[in-house]
PDB file of C-alpha atoms in Angstrom:
ATOM      1  CA  UNK A  21     -11.320 -21.239  -6.673  1.00 51.00           C
ATOM      2  CA  UNK A  22     -11.476 -23.834  -9.416  1.00 56.00           C
ATOM      3  CA  UNK A  23      -8.475 -25.853  -8.173  1.00 59.00           C
ATOM      4  CA  UNK A  24      -8.394 -28.175  -5.146  1.00 61.00           C
ATOM      5  CA  UNK A  25      -5.910 -25.919  -3.376  1.00 70.00           C
ATOM      6  CA  UNK A  26      -4.106 -22.637  -3.820  1.00 75.00           C
ATOM      7  CA  UNK A  27      -1.384 -20.309  -2.652  1.00 80.00           C
ATOM      8  CA  UNK A  28      -1.681 -16.748  -1.500  1.00 83.00           C
ATOM      9  CA  UNK A  29       0.918 -14.040  -0.948  1.00 87.00           C
ATOM     10  CA  UNK A  30       1.002 -10.576   0.528  1.00 89.00           C
ATOM     11  CA  UNK A  31       2.996  -7.542  -0.568  1.00 90.00           C
ATOM     12  CA  UNK A  32       3.090  -4.209   1.282  1.00 91.00           C
ATOM     13  CA  UNK A  33       4.578  -1.105  -0.335  1.00 91.00           C
ATOM     14  CA  UNK A  34       5.028   2.412   1.025  1.00 90.00           C
ATOM     15  CA  UNK A  35       5.774   5.693  -0.702  1.00 90.00           C
ATOM     16  CA  UNK A  36       5.963   9.346   0.296  1.00 88.00           C
ATOM     17  CA  UNK A  37       8.028  11.404   2.700  1.00 85.00           C
ATOM     18  CA  UNK A  38       6.829   9.553   5.794  1.00 85.00           C
ATOM     19  CA  UNK A  39       7.863   6.164   4.396  1.00 85.00           C
ATOM     20  CA  UNK A  40      11.543   7.092   4.632  1.00 82.00           C
ATOM     21  CA  UNK A  41      11.547   8.737   8.070  1.00 81.00           C
ATOM     22  CA  UNK A  42      12.043   5.501  10.000  1.00 80.00           C
ATOM     23  CA  UNK A  43       9.324   6.385  12.522  1.00 83.00           C
ATOM     24  CA  UNK A  44       6.323   4.470  11.181  1.00 87.00           C
ATOM     25  CA  UNK A  45       6.091   0.744  11.923  1.00 89.00           C
ATOM     26  CA  UNK A  46       4.030  -1.794   9.995  1.00 91.00           C
ATOM     27  CA  UNK A  47       3.103  -5.329  11.031  1.00 92.00           C
ATOM     28  CA  UNK A  48       0.725  -7.948   9.634  1.00 92.00           C
ATOM     29  CA  UNK A  49      -0.772 -10.974  11.385  1.00 92.00           C
ATOM     30  CA  UNK A  50      -2.959 -13.751   9.991  1.00 92.00           C
ATOM     31  CA  UNK A  51      -5.855 -15.475  11.760  1.00 92.00           C
ATOM     32  CA  UNK A  52      -7.872 -18.492  10.551  1.00 89.00           C
ATOM     33  CA  UNK A  53     -11.106 -17.009  11.954  1.00 91.00           C
ATOM     34  CA  UNK A  54     -12.475 -13.470  12.145  1.00 92.00           C
ATOM     35  CA  UNK A  55     -10.595 -11.111  14.475  1.00 93.00           C
ATOM     36  CA  UNK A  56     -12.524 -10.116  17.594  1.00 94.00           C
ATOM     37  CA  UNK A  57     -12.573  -6.687  19.239  1.00 93.00           C
ATOM     38  CA  UNK A  58     -12.505  -3.208  17.776  1.00 90.00           C
ATOM     39  CA  UNK A  59     -10.276  -1.793  15.076  1.00 88.00           C
ATOM     40  CA  UNK A  60      -9.090   1.745  14.447  1.00 84.00           C
ATOM     41  CA  UNK A  61      -7.235   4.194  16.655  1.00 81.00           C
ATOM     42  CA  UNK A  62      -7.033   2.726  20.161  1.00 82.00           C
ATOM     43  CA  UNK A  63      -8.698  -0.508  19.015  1.00 85.00           C
ATOM     44  CA  UNK A  64      -7.746  -3.973  20.193  1.00 89.00           C
ATOM     45  CA  UNK A  65      -8.199  -6.854  17.745  1.00 92.00           C
ATOM     46  CA  UNK A  66      -7.452 -10.376  18.962  1.00 94.00           C
ATOM     47  CA  UNK A  67      -7.403 -13.726  17.209  1.00 94.00           C
ATOM     48  CA  UNK A  68      -9.371 -16.120  19.443  1.00 94.00           C
ATOM     49  CA  UNK A  69      -7.356 -19.163  18.332  1.00 93.00           C
ATOM     50  CA  UNK A  70      -3.919 -17.529  18.039  1.00 92.00           C
ATOM     51  CA  UNK A  71      -2.476 -15.610  15.114  1.00 92.00           C
ATOM     52  CA  UNK A  72       0.500 -16.153  12.840  1.00 91.00           C
ATOM     53  CA  UNK A  73       2.850 -13.183  12.326  1.00 92.00           C
ATOM     54  CA  UNK A  74       3.421 -12.569   8.596  1.00 91.00           C
ATOM     55  CA  UNK A  75       5.352  -9.291   8.806  1.00 91.00           C
ATOM     56  CA  UNK A  76       6.987  -8.673  12.187  1.00 91.00           C
ATOM     57  CA  UNK A  77       6.936  -5.004  13.306  1.00 91.00           C
ATOM     58  CA  UNK A  78       9.426  -3.177  11.074  1.00 90.00           C
ATOM     59  CA  UNK A  79       9.890   0.466  10.088  1.00 88.00           C
ATOM     60  CA  UNK A  80       8.608   1.340   6.637  1.00 88.00           C
ATOM     61  CA  UNK A  81      12.130   2.518   5.760  1.00 87.00           C
ATOM     62  CA  UNK A  82      13.561  -0.959   6.538  1.00 89.00           C
ATOM     63  CA  UNK A  83      10.688  -3.014   5.078  1.00 87.00           C
ATOM     64  CA  UNK A  84      11.619  -4.871   1.875  1.00 87.00           C
ATOM     65  CA  UNK A  85       8.845  -3.837  -0.493  1.00 85.00           C
ATOM     66  CA  UNK A  86       9.810  -6.309  -3.209  1.00 84.00           C
ATOM     67  CA  UNK A  87       9.226  -9.370  -0.992  1.00 85.00           C
ATOM     68  CA  UNK A  88       6.110 -11.481  -1.485  1.00 86.00           C
ATOM     69  CA  UNK A  89       5.156 -12.855   1.939  1.00 88.00           C
ATOM     70  CA  UNK A  90       3.518 -16.307   1.802  1.00 84.00           C
ATOM     71  CA  UNK A  91       0.165 -16.621   3.527  1.00 83.00           C
ATOM     72  CA  UNK A  92      -1.716 -19.765   4.542  1.00 78.00           C
ATOM     73  CA  UNK A  93      -2.327 -22.273   1.752  1.00 74.00           C
ATOM     74  CA  UNK A  94      -5.878 -21.996   0.512  1.00 70.00           C
ATOM     75  CA  UNK A  95      -8.344 -24.873   0.683  1.00 67.00           C
ATOM     76  CA  UNK A  96     -12.105 -24.950   0.272  1.00 65.00           C
ATOM     77  CA  UNK A  97     -13.889 -23.049   3.028  1.00 66.00           C
ATOM     78  CA  UNK A  98     -13.321 -19.701   4.706  1.00 71.00           C
ATOM     79  CA  UNK A  99     -10.302 -17.591   3.822  1.00 76.00           C
ATOM     80  CA  UNK A 100      -7.842 -16.400   6.471  1.00 83.00           C
ATOM     81  CA  UNK A 101      -8.176 -12.916   7.977  1.00 89.00           C
ATOM     82  CA  UNK A 102      -5.357 -10.349   8.062  1.00 90.00           C
ATOM     83  CA  UNK A 103      -4.717  -7.610  10.627  1.00 92.00           C
ATOM     84  CA  UNK A 104      -2.549  -4.657   9.545  1.00 91.00           C
ATOM     85  CA  UNK A 105      -1.069  -2.378  12.193  1.00 90.00           C
ATOM     86  CA  UNK A 106       0.517   0.964  11.256  1.00 89.00           C
ATOM     87  CA  UNK A 107       1.950   2.838  14.214  1.00 87.00           C
ATOM     88  CA  UNK A 108       4.580   5.324  15.243  1.00 82.00           C
ATOM     89  CA  UNK A 109       6.318   5.726  18.598  1.00 74.00           C
ATOM     90  CA  UNK A 110       4.552   8.028  21.052  1.00 75.00           C
ATOM     91  CA  UNK A 111       5.955  11.538  20.986  1.00 76.00           C
ATOM     92  CA  UNK A 112       7.429  11.309  17.476  1.00 76.00           C
ATOM     93  CA  UNK A 113       6.418  14.098  15.125  1.00 76.00           C
ATOM     94  CA  UNK A 114       5.775  14.041  11.393  1.00 75.00           C
ATOM     95  CA  UNK A 115       7.809  16.447   9.279  1.00 74.00           C
ATOM     96  CA  UNK A 116       5.585  19.190   7.794  1.00 76.00           C
ATOM     97  CA  UNK A 117       4.098  18.756   4.310  1.00 75.00           C
ATOM     98  CA  UNK A 118       4.790  15.035   4.042  1.00 82.00           C
ATOM     99  CA  UNK A 119       2.600  12.193   2.860  1.00 87.00           C
ATOM    100  CA  UNK A 120       2.327   8.433   3.086  1.00 87.00           C
ATOM    101  CA  UNK A 121       0.805   6.081   0.530  1.00 89.00           C
ATOM    102  CA  UNK A 122       0.445   2.425   1.467  1.00 88.00           C
ATOM    103  CA  UNK A 123      -0.134  -0.299  -1.084  1.00 90.00           C
ATOM    104  CA  UNK A 124      -1.490  -3.636   0.086  1.00 90.00           C
ATOM    105  CA  UNK A 125      -1.598  -6.481  -2.420  1.00 89.00           C
ATOM    106  CA  UNK A 126      -2.962  -9.939  -1.744  1.00 87.00           C
ATOM    107  CA  UNK A 127      -2.591 -12.443  -4.565  1.00 85.00           C
ATOM    108  CA  UNK A 128      -4.198 -15.869  -4.637  1.00 80.00           C
ATOM    109  CA  UNK A 129      -3.935 -18.554  -7.289  1.00 78.00           C
ATOM    110  CA  UNK A 130      -5.151 -22.099  -7.558  1.00 73.00           C
ATOM    111  CA  UNK A 131      -2.549 -24.832  -7.854  1.00 64.00           C
ATOM    112  CA  UNK A 132      -2.888 -27.532 -10.467  1.00 63.00           C
ATOM    113  CA  UNK A 133      -0.568 -30.064  -8.842  1.00 56.00           C
ATOM    114  CA  UNK A 134      -0.035 -31.844 -12.161  1.00 54.00           C
ATOM    115  CA  UNK A 135       1.267 -28.702 -13.906  1.00 53.00           C
ATOM    116  CA  UNK A 136       2.875 -26.276 -11.440  1.00 50.00           C
ATOM    117  CA  UNK A 137       5.190 -27.375  -8.637  1.00 54.00           C
ATOM    118  CA  UNK A 138       4.447 -25.559  -5.350  1.00 54.00           C
ATOM    119  CA  UNK A 139       6.386 -22.337  -4.887  1.00 54.00           C
ATOM    120  CA  UNK A 140       7.217 -21.900  -8.598  1.00 55.00           C
ATOM    121  CA  UNK A 141       4.759 -19.095  -9.359  1.00 54.00           C
ATOM    122  CA  UNK A 142       6.541 -15.940 -10.624  1.00 52.00           C
ATOM    123  CA  UNK A 143       6.131 -12.847  -8.429  1.00 54.00           C
ATOM    124  CA  UNK A 144       3.602 -10.311  -9.634  1.00 54.00           C
ATOM    125  CA  UNK A 145       3.925  -6.601  -8.826  1.00 57.00           C
ATOM    126  CA  UNK A 146       1.075  -4.706  -7.176  1.00 55.00           C
ATOM    127  CA  UNK A 147      -1.616  -3.504  -9.548  1.00 57.00           C
ATOM    128  CA  UNK A 148      -1.531   0.073 -10.809  1.00 57.00           C
ATOM    129  CA  UNK A 149      -4.197   1.945  -8.833  1.00 57.00           C
ATOM    130  CA  UNK A 150      -4.003   5.126 -10.881  1.00 56.00           C
ATOM    131  CA  UNK A 151      -1.995   7.263  -8.465  1.00 56.00           C
ATOM    132  CA  UNK A 152       0.748   7.749 -11.063  1.00 55.00           C
ATOM    133  CA  UNK A 153      -1.852   9.076 -13.535  1.00 56.00           C
ATOM    134  CA  UNK A 154      -3.223  11.460 -10.902  1.00 57.00           C
ATOM    135  CA  UNK A 155       0.210  12.996 -10.363  1.00 64.00           C
ATOM    136  CA  UNK A 156       0.558  13.599 -14.110  1.00 65.00           C
ATOM    137  CA  UNK A 157      -2.880  15.196 -14.302  1.00 62.00           C
ATOM    138  CA  UNK A 158      -2.096  17.524 -11.403  1.00 65.00           C
ATOM    139  CA  UNK A 159       1.216  18.517 -12.993  1.00 66.00           C
ATOM    140  CA  UNK A 160      -0.534  19.187 -16.330  1.00 66.00           C
ATOM    141  CA  UNK A 161      -3.190  21.358 -14.655  1.00 62.00           C
ATOM    142  CA  UNK A 162      -0.439  23.292 -12.883  1.00 65.00           C
ATOM    143  CA  UNK A 163       1.318  23.969 -16.191  1.00 69.00           C
ATOM    144  CA  UNK A 164      -1.947  25.135 -17.789  1.00 71.00           C
ATOM    145  CA  UNK A 165      -2.553  27.559 -14.913  1.00 71.00           C
ATOM    146  CA  UNK A 166       1.025  28.820 -15.152  1.00 71.00           C
ATOM    147  CA  UNK A 167       0.582  29.406 -18.917  1.00 70.00           C
ATOM    148  CA  UNK A 168      -2.707  31.240 -18.386  1.00 69.00           C
ATOM    149  CA  UNK A 169      -1.069  33.472 -15.761  1.00 71.00           C
ATOM    150  CA  UNK A 170       1.797  34.273 -18.157  1.00 71.00           C
ATOM    151  CA  UNK A 171      -0.641  35.210 -20.955  1.00 72.00           C
ATOM    152  CA  UNK A 172      -2.667  37.425 -18.589  1.00 70.00           C
ATOM    153  CA  UNK A 173       0.509  39.149 -17.353  1.00 70.00           C
ATOM    154  CA  UNK A 174       1.584  39.807 -20.941  1.00 71.00           C
ATOM    155  CA  UNK A 175      -1.792  41.359 -21.767  1.00 73.00           C
ATOM    156  CA  UNK A 176      -1.610  43.648 -18.719  1.00 71.00           C
ATOM    157  CA  UNK A 177       1.885  44.787 -19.729  1.00 70.00           C
ATOM    158  CA  UNK A 178       0.760  45.552 -23.277  1.00 68.00           C
ATOM    159  CA  UNK A 179      -2.343  47.394 -22.016  1.00 65.00           C
ATOM    160  CA  UNK A 180      -0.223  49.646 -19.764  1.00 66.00           C
ATOM    161  CA  UNK A 181       2.233  50.531 -22.550  1.00 66.00           C
ATOM    162  CA  UNK A 182      -0.584  51.165 -25.041  1.00 62.00           C
ATOM    163  CA  UNK A 183       0.578  48.512 -27.515  1.00 57.00           C
ATOM    164  CA  UNK A 184      -1.843  46.079 -29.123  1.00 55.00           C
ATOM    165  CA  UNK A 185      -1.193  42.983 -31.091  1.00 51.00           C
TER     166      UNK A 185
END
């Protein structure tokens, strides 16, 4: 950071069939020191000095994806640590053939107190990670395979009737 202080924000987005079901919950907490314990399924992470909730537990369907959540102001020294929890109520089932894509964006910028008043930075959307391009490539490959199948079927039909082109 080349400024004496800075701001940071968090944005969480969700997409896919599971994002709209209302069963998955997301929450985010911030800790000034490293979380202690184990992470992952069944893990238990604790902040030894007390954490600050940044996104209270909310279903992905109700979460406002356009909101930039302010994090701790940045100063020289260690950065804060974030804990993300994604859960669903016990016994709930996922609909078949559904997916979930989570986007997590953390933005930090130095503040030049002489130029930019605090809180006046325009919101920035999450960066494009290429998933939109991947969907287009998969659709294009599917169309190529469909075209190849149609050509092969046409050749078989012509071969059976004895016609050639």
